[in-house]
Amino acid sequence: MSDLNGFLTKVSGRMSKNRESYRKTVLASAALCLLAMLIGIGAFFVPGLAVVLFFAFCLMAAVIAGLVVLGGLIGLSRDALELRGQPYYSTRPRECSAGTFVHLRRKLLRLMPGSPARLRLWPGEWVEVRPFSEIAMTLDDEGRLDGLPFMPEMRRYCGGRHRVFRRVEKIHHYYGPTAPHLRRLRDAVLLDELRCDGAGHGGCQAGCQLIWKEAWLSPSDGAKADRPAPEAVDASRLDACAKINAADGEERYACQMTELPKATTRLSWRDPRHYWRELRSGNVRPGPFIVAVALALFNTVQRKLRGAEAPYREPTDRKTSPKEVLDLQPGELVRVKTRRQIEETLNHVSKNRGLWFDREMHRFCGGEFRVASVVRTIVDEASGKMLTMGSACIVLAGVSATGEYLGLCPQNELIFWHEIWLERVVPRA
């Protein structure tokens, strides 16, 4: 019993350190917010253009400080939930649904002669994937449009009707000398749960969500578009473009993920417009938008002050990480272990045998999910090589990255879990 009490006291002490850091920043920011508001209110009653500008500055300072306070309170609340082993993921959609204005705008565009150069599709809108004969006319000799490949796995969806999931205004790039960073992508969307099955790329099991250029789609109101019968077009070049004969003789693959740097341009984290685009495009509702901005501002302040960021993870100097094999199969029910249990499996760079336990995964700790798939081979986005996992990674049904800590990136990436981070839920007899 004394050992247990000692362990709990030790854990409590460690946890209080990051919570105390949160509290100090919240109190200091709250005082700054109040001071800016009082100064701004006092300046409001003094005539003069310079005073008006000063009032606007004070108002902006108060809003930013208020958002930092909100971010700190969210961090404290989530940290408390993690300590109790309680998940806090949301089942509500992140995106807005296409409203009356969007549908009215789309009908007006239909009445105009010709097709608009930019569809500006909105999450929730229905579209029809154009026949491959039409899509082929937009592709260059390498099977790409604006640098983005149309992959062999996408052809089976031609002619189908699907709902827009999100716009892709930017992507988060993990590789290269300046990684991680944001990159700008234009005129592209994701469609509901249309993921790559890897059939044209050596059986890759990454399950990336396919990116569609608007030029490959047409708006759909439920009626089938009146088009002539599609012409037969040779699609073999898509298969040829999916493979690269490297100089070292090793077979490599080219897919949307490996080629995204060529289809995008560099984007600065400091440019606030990338947040605005996510809100304007309908990719995020106002509530989640405010939460993401508040957490980003709070963590920025914490980095400047060298304080603990949210979510918090206990640092360690451990150089190795343990392994556990459960031999999980699709359909089995599992529970994600608590943050404290998972921390004990991580090394000094928050990885377990090469797989990073990132901030997106904290919200699912303590939750129960079904195993969706077991991943053993993936194409490496940096090199195009086919990689074989040292141990299988688990994909959980309904679990994907929200992008909350990555500038609200819309990519909807699957999250990979090591079996040691999960425990099998045995049904009651």
CSV table of N, CA, C and O in Angstrom, one decimal, residues 158-232:
chain,number,residue,atom,x,y,z
A,158,CYS,N,-15.1,6.7,-61.5
A,158,CYS,CA,-15.5,7.5,-62.6
A,158,CYS,C,-17.0,7.2,-62.9
A,158,CYS,O,-17.4,6.1,-63.0
A,159,GLY,N,-17.8,8.3,-63.0
A,159,GLY,CA,-19.2,8.1,-63.3
A,159,GLY,C,-20.0,8.0,-62.0
A,159,GLY,O,-21.3,8.1,-62.1
A,160,GLY,N,-19.4,7.9,-60.9
A,160,GLY,CA,-20.1,7.7,-59.6
A,160,GLY,C,-20.5,9.1,-59.0
A,160,GLY,O,-19.9,10.1,-59.3
A,161,ARG,N,-21.5,9.0,-58.1
A,161,ARG,CA,-22.0,10.2,-57.5
A,161,ARG,C,-21.6,10.2,-56.0
A,161,ARG,O,-21.9,9.2,-55.3
A,162,HIS,N,-20.9,11.2,-55.5
A,162,HIS,CA,-20.4,11.2,-54.2
A,162,HIS,C,-20.6,12.6,-53.5
A,162,HIS,O,-20.7,13.6,-54.2
A,163,ARG,N,-20.5,12.6,-52.2
A,163,ARG,CA,-20.6,13.8,-51.5
A,163,ARG,C,-19.2,14.4,-51.2
A,163,ARG,O,-18.3,13.7,-50.8
A,164,VAL,N,-19.1,15.7,-51.3
A,164,VAL,CA,-17.8,16.4,-50.9
A,164,VAL,C,-17.7,16.3,-49.4
A,164,VAL,O,-18.6,16.7,-48.6
A,165,PHE,N,-16.5,15.9,-48.9
A,165,PHE,CA,-16.2,15.8,-47.5
A,165,PHE,C,-15.6,17.1,-47.0
A,165,PHE,O,-16.1,17.7,-46.1
A,166,ARG,N,-14.5,17.5,-47.7
A,166,ARG,CA,-13.9,18.8,-47.3
A,166,ARG,C,-13.2,19.3,-48.6
A,166,ARG,O,-12.8,18.6,-49.5
A,167,ARG,N,-12.9,20.6,-48.5
A,167,ARG,CA,-12.0,21.2,-49.5
A,167,ARG,C,-10.6,21.0,-49.0
A,167,ARG,O,-10.3,20.9,-47.8
A,168,VAL,N,-9.6,20.9,-49.9
A,168,VAL,CA,-8.2,20.8,-49.5
A,168,VAL,C,-7.5,22.1,-49.9
A,168,VAL,O,-7.1,22.2,-51.1
A,169,GLU,N,-7.4,23.0,-49.0
A,169,GLU,CA,-6.8,24.3,-49.3
A,169,GLU,C,-5.3,24.2,-49.0
A,169,GLU,O,-4.5,25.1,-49.4
A,170,LYS,N,-4.9,23.2,-48.2
A,170,LYS,CA,-3.5,23.1,-47.8
A,170,LYS,C,-3.3,21.7,-47.3
A,170,LYS,O,-4.2,20.9,-47.1
A,171,ILE,N,-2.0,21.3,-47.3
A,171,ILE,CA,-1.6,20.0,-46.7
A,171,ILE,C,-0.5,20.2,-45.7
A,171,ILE,O,0.2,21.2,-45.8
A,172,HIS,N,-0.3,19.3,-44.9
A,172,HIS,CA,0.8,19.3,-43.9
A,172,HIS,C,1.9,18.4,-44.4
A,172,HIS,O,1.7,17.2,-44.6
A,173,HIS,N,3.1,18.9,-44.7
A,173,HIS,CA,4.2,18.1,-45.2
A,173,HIS,C,5.2,17.8,-44.1
A,173,HIS,O,5.7,18.6,-43.4
A,174,TYR,N,5.5,16.5,-44.0
A,174,TYR,CA,6.3,16.0,-42.9
A,174,TYR,C,7.8,15.8,-43.3
A,174,TYR,O,8.6,15.5,-42.4
A,175,TYR,N,8.1,15.9,-44.5
A,175,TYR,CA,9.5,15.5,-44.9
A,175,TYR,C,10.3,16.7,-45.5
A,175,TYR,O,9.7,17.7,-45.9
A,176,GLY,N,11.6,16.5,-45.6
A,176,GLY,CA,12.4,17.6,-46.2
A,176,GLY,C,13.2,18.3,-45.1
A,176,GLY,O,12.9,18.2,-43.9
A,177,PRO,N,14.2,19.1,-45.5
A,177,PRO,CA,15.0,19.8,-44.6
A,177,PRO,C,14.3,20.8,-43.7
A,177,PRO,O,14.7,21.2,-42.6
A,178,THR,N,13.2,21.4,-44.2
A,178,THR,CA,12.4,22.4,-43.4
A,178,THR,C,11.1,21.8,-42.9
A,178,THR,O,10.3,22.6,-42.5
A,179,ALA,N,10.9,20.5,-42.9
A,179,ALA,CA,9.7,19.9,-42.4
A,179,ALA,C,9.7,19.9,-40.9
A,179,ALA,O,10.7,20.0,-40.2
A,180,PRO,N,8.5,19.9,-40.3
A,180,PRO,CA,7.2,19.9,-40.9
A,180,PRO,C,6.8,21.3,-41.3
A,180,PRO,O,7.1,22.3,-40.6
A,181,HIS,N,6.0,21.5,-42.4
A,181,HIS,CA,5.5,22.8,-42.8
A,181,HIS,C,4.2,22.6,-43.6
A,181,HIS,O,3.9,21.5,-44.0
A,182,LEU,N,3.6,23.7,-43.8
A,182,LEU,CA,2.3,23.7,-44.6
A,182,LEU,C,2.6,24.0,-46.1
A,182,LEU,O,3.6,24.7,-46.4
A,183,ARG,N,1.7,23.5,-46.9
A,183,ARG,CA,1.9,23.7,-48.4
A,183,ARG,C,0.5,24.0,-48.9
A,183,ARG,O,-0.5,23.4,-48.5
A,184,ARG,N,0.4,24.9,-49.9
A,184,ARG,CA,-0.9,25.4,-50.4
A,184,ARG,C,-1.3,24.5,-51.6
A,184,ARG,O,-0.5,24.3,-52.5
A,185,LEU,N,-2.5,24.0,-51.6
A,185,LEU,CA,-3.1,23.3,-52.7
A,185,LEU,C,-4.4,24.0,-53.1
A,185,LEU,O,-5.1,24.5,-52.3
A,186,ARG,N,-4.6,24.0,-54.4
A,186,ARG,CA,-5.8,24.8,-55.0
A,186,ARG,C,-6.7,23.9,-55.7
A,186,ARG,O,-6.3,22.9,-56.4
A,187,ASP,N,-8.0,24.2,-55.7
A,187,ASP,CA,-9.0,23.6,-56.5
A,187,ASP,C,-9.1,22.1,-56.3
A,187,ASP,O,-9.2,21.3,-57.3
A,188,ALA,N,-9.1,21.7,-55.1
A,188,ALA,CA,-9.1,20.2,-54.8
A,188,ALA,C,-10.0,20.0,-53.6
A,188,ALA,O,-10.2,20.8,-52.7
A,189,VAL,N,-10.6,18.8,-53.6
A,189,VAL,CA,-11.5,18.4,-52.5
A,189,VAL,C,-11.3,16.9,-52.2
A,189,VAL,O,-10.7,16.1,-52.9
A,190,LEU,N,-11.8,16.5,-51.0
A,190,LEU,CA,-11.9,15.1,-50.6
A,190,LEU,C,-13.4,14.7,-50.8
A,190,LEU,O,-14.3,15.5,-50.5
A,191,LEU,N,-13.6,13.5,-51.2
A,191,LEU,CA,-15.0,12.9,-51.2
A,191,LEU,C,-15.2,11.9,-50.1
A,191,LEU,O,-14.2,11.2,-49.7
A,192,ASP,N,-16.4,11.8,-49.6
A,192,ASP,CA,-16.7,11.0,-48.5
A,192,ASP,C,-16.1,9.6,-48.6
A,192,ASP,O,-16.4,8.8,-49.4
A,193,GLU,N,-15.1,9.3,-47.6
A,193,GLU,CA,-14.6,8.0,-47.4
A,193,GLU,C,-14.1,7.3,-48.7
A,193,GLU,O,-14.1,6.1,-48.8
A,194,LEU,N,-13.7,8.0,-49.7
A,194,LEU,CA,-13.0,7.4,-50.9
A,194,LEU,C,-11.5,7.4,-50.6
A,194,LEU,O,-10.8,8.4,-50.8
A,195,ARG,N,-11.1,6.2,-50.2
A,195,ARG,CA,-9.7,6.1,-49.8
A,195,ARG,C,-9.0,5.1,-50.8
A,195,ARG,O,-9.6,4.3,-51.4
A,196,CYS,N,-7.7,5.3,-50.9
A,196,CYS,CA,-6.9,4.5,-51.8
A,196,CYS,C,-6.7,3.1,-51.3
A,196,CYS,O,-6.4,2.9,-50.1
A,197,ASP,N,-7.0,2.1,-52.1
A,197,ASP,CA,-6.8,0.7,-51.6
A,197,ASP,C,-5.5,0.1,-52.0
A,197,ASP,O,-5.2,-1.0,-51.7
A,198,GLY,N,-4.6,0.9,-52.6
A,198,GLY,CA,-3.3,0.5,-52.9
A,198,GLY,C,-3.1,-0.5,-54.0
A,198,GLY,O,-2.0,-1.0,-54.2
A,199,ALA,N,-4.2,-0.8,-54.8
A,199,ALA,CA,-4.1,-1.8,-55.8
A,199,ALA,C,-3.1,-1.5,-56.9
A,199,ALA,O,-2.5,-2.4,-57.5
A,200,GLY,N,-3.0,-0.2,-57.2
A,200,GLY,CA,-2.0,0.2,-58.2
A,200,GLY,C,-0.6,0.5,-57.7
A,200,GLY,O,0.2,1.0,-58.5
A,201,HIS,N,-0.5,0.4,-56.4
A,201,HIS,CA,0.8,0.7,-55.8
A,201,HIS,C,1.3,-0.4,-54.9
A,201,HIS,O,1.6,-0.2,-53.7
A,202,GLY,N,1.4,-1.6,-55.4
A,202,GLY,CA,2.0,-2.7,-54.7
A,202,GLY,C,1.3,-3.2,-53.5
A,202,GLY,O,1.9,-3.8,-52.6
A,203,GLY,N,0.0,-2.8,-53.4
A,203,GLY,CA,-0.8,-3.2,-52.2
A,203,GLY,C,-0.5,-2.4,-51.0
A,203,GLY,O,-0.7,-2.9,-49.8
A,204,CYS,N,-0.2,-1.1,-51.1
A,204,CYS,CA,0.0,-0.2,-50.0
A,204,CYS,C,-1.2,-0.2,-49.2
A,204,CYS,O,-2.3,-0.1,-49.7
A,205,GLN,N,-1.1,-0.3,-47.8
A,205,GLN,CA,-2.2,-0.3,-46.9
A,205,GLN,C,-2.4,1.0,-46.1
A,205,GLN,O,-3.1,1.0,-45.1
A,206,ALA,N,-1.8,2.1,-46.6
A,206,ALA,CA,-1.9,3.3,-45.8
A,206,ALA,C,-3.3,3.9,-45.7
A,206,ALA,O,-3.6,4.6,-44.8
A,207,GLY,N,-4.1,3.6,-46.8
A,207,GLY,CA,-5.5,4.1,-46.8
A,207,GLY,C,-5.7,5.6,-46.8
A,207,GLY,O,-6.5,6.1,-46.2
A,208,CYS,N,-4.8,6.2,-47.6
A,208,CYS,CA,-4.9,7.7,-47.7
A,208,CYS,C,-6.2,8.1,-48.4
A,208,CYS,O,-6.6,7.4,-49.4
A,209,GLN,N,-6.8,9.2,-48.0
A,209,GLN,CA,-8.0,9.7,-48.7
A,209,GLN,C,-7.6,10.3,-50.0
A,209,GLN,O,-6.7,11.1,-50.1
A,210,LEU,N,-8.3,9.9,-51.0
A,210,LEU,CA,-8.0,10.4,-52.4
A,210,LEU,C,-8.3,11.9,-52.5
A,210,LEU,O,-9.4,12.4,-52.0
A,211,ILE,N,-7.5,12.6,-53.2
A,211,ILE,CA,-7.7,14.0,-53.5
A,211,ILE,C,-8.1,14.2,-54.9
A,211,ILE,O,-7.5,13.7,-55.8
A,212,TRP,N,-9.2,15.0,-55.1
A,212,TRP,CA,-9.8,15.2,-56.4
A,212,TRP,C,-9.8,16.6,-56.8
A,212,TRP,O,-10.2,17.5,-56.1
A,213,LYS,N,-9.2,16.9,-58.0
A,213,LYS,CA,-9.2,18.2,-58.6
A,213,LYS,C,-10.7,18.5,-59.0
A,213,LYS,O,-11.4,17.6,-59.5
A,214,GLU,N,-11.1,19.7,-58.9
A,214,GLU,CA,-12.4,20.1,-59.3
A,214,GLU,C,-12.7,19.9,-60.8
A,214,GLU,O,-13.8,19.6,-61.2
A,215,ALA,N,-11.6,19.9,-61.6
A,215,ALA,CA,-11.8,19.7,-63.0
A,215,ALA,C,-12.2,18.3,-63.3
A,215,ALA,O,-12.7,18.0,-64.4
A,216,TRP,N,-12.0,17.4,-62.3
A,216,TRP,CA,-12.4,16.0,-62.5
A,216,TRP,C,-13.9,15.7,-62.1
A,216,TRP,O,-14.3,14.6,-62.1
A,217,LEU,N,-14.5,16.7,-61.6
A,217,LEU,CA,-15.9,16.6,-61.0
A,217,LEU,C,-16.8,17.6,-61.6
A,217,LEU,O,-16.4,18.5,-62.2
A,218,SER,N,-18.1,17.2,-61.5
A,218,SER,CA,-19.2,18.2,-61.9
A,218,SER,C,-20.3,18.1,-60.9
A,218,SER,O,-20.5,17.1,-60.3
A,219,PRO,N,-20.9,19.3,-60.6
A,219,PRO,CA,-22.0,19.3,-59.6
A,219,PRO,C,-23.1,18.4,-60.0
A,219,PRO,O,-23.4,18.2,-61.1
A,220,SER,N,-23.7,17.8,-59.0
A,220,SER,CA,-24.8,16.9,-59.2
A,220,SER,C,-26.0,17.2,-58.3
A,220,SER,O,-25.8,17.4,-57.1
A,221,ASP,N,-27.2,17.3,-58.9
A,221,ASP,CA,-28.4,17.6,-58.1
A,221,ASP,C,-29.3,16.4,-57.9
A,221,ASP,O,-30.4,16.4,-57.6
A,222,GLY,N,-28.7,15.2,-58.2
A,222,GLY,CA,-29.4,14.0,-58.1
A,222,GLY,C,-29.8,13.4,-59.5
A,222,GLY,O,-29.9,12.2,-59.6
A,223,ALA,N,-29.9,14.2,-60.5
A,223,ALA,CA,-30.1,13.7,-61.9
A,223,ALA,C,-28.8,13.4,-62.6
A,223,ALA,O,-27.8,14.1,-62.4
A,224,LYS,N,-28.9,12.3,-63.3
A,224,LYS,CA,-27.7,11.9,-64.0
A,224,LYS,C,-27.3,12.9,-65.1
A,224,LYS,O,-28.2,13.4,-65.9
A,225,ALA,N,-26.1,13.3,-65.2
A,225,ALA,CA,-25.7,14.3,-66.2
A,225,ALA,C,-25.9,13.7,-67.6
A,225,ALA,O,-25.7,12.6,-67.9
A,226,ASP,N,-26.4,14.6,-68.5
A,226,ASP,CA,-26.7,14.2,-69.9
A,226,ASP,C,-25.4,14.3,-70.7
A,226,ASP,O,-25.0,15.4,-71.2
A,227,ARG,N,-24.7,13.1,-70.8
A,227,ARG,CA,-23.5,13.1,-71.6
A,227,ARG,C,-23.5,12.0,-72.6
A,227,ARG,O,-24.2,11.0,-72.4
A,228,PRO,N,-22.8,12.2,-73.7
A,228,PRO,CA,-22.7,11.1,-74.6
A,228,PRO,C,-22.0,9.9,-74.0
A,228,PRO,O,-21.3,10.0,-73.0
A,229,ALA,N,-22.1,8.7,-74.6
A,229,ALA,CA,-21.5,7.5,-74.0
A,229,ALA,C,-20.0,7.8,-74.0
A,229,ALA,O,-19.4,8.3,-74.9
A,230,PRO,N,-19.3,7.4,-72.9
A,230,PRO,CA,-17.9,7.7,-72.8
A,230,PRO,C,-17.0,6.9,-73.8
A,230,PRO,O,-17.4,5.7,-74.1
A,231,GLU,N,-16.0,7.5,-74.3
A,231,GLU,CA,-15.2,6.9,-75.3
A,231,GLU,C,-14.2,6.0,-74.5
A,231,GLU,O,-13.8,6.2,-73.4
A,232,ALA,N,-13.8,4.9,-75.2
A,232,ALA,CA,-12.9,4.0,-74.6
A,232,ALA,C,-11.5,4.6,-74.7
A,232,ALA,O,-11.0,5.1,-75.7
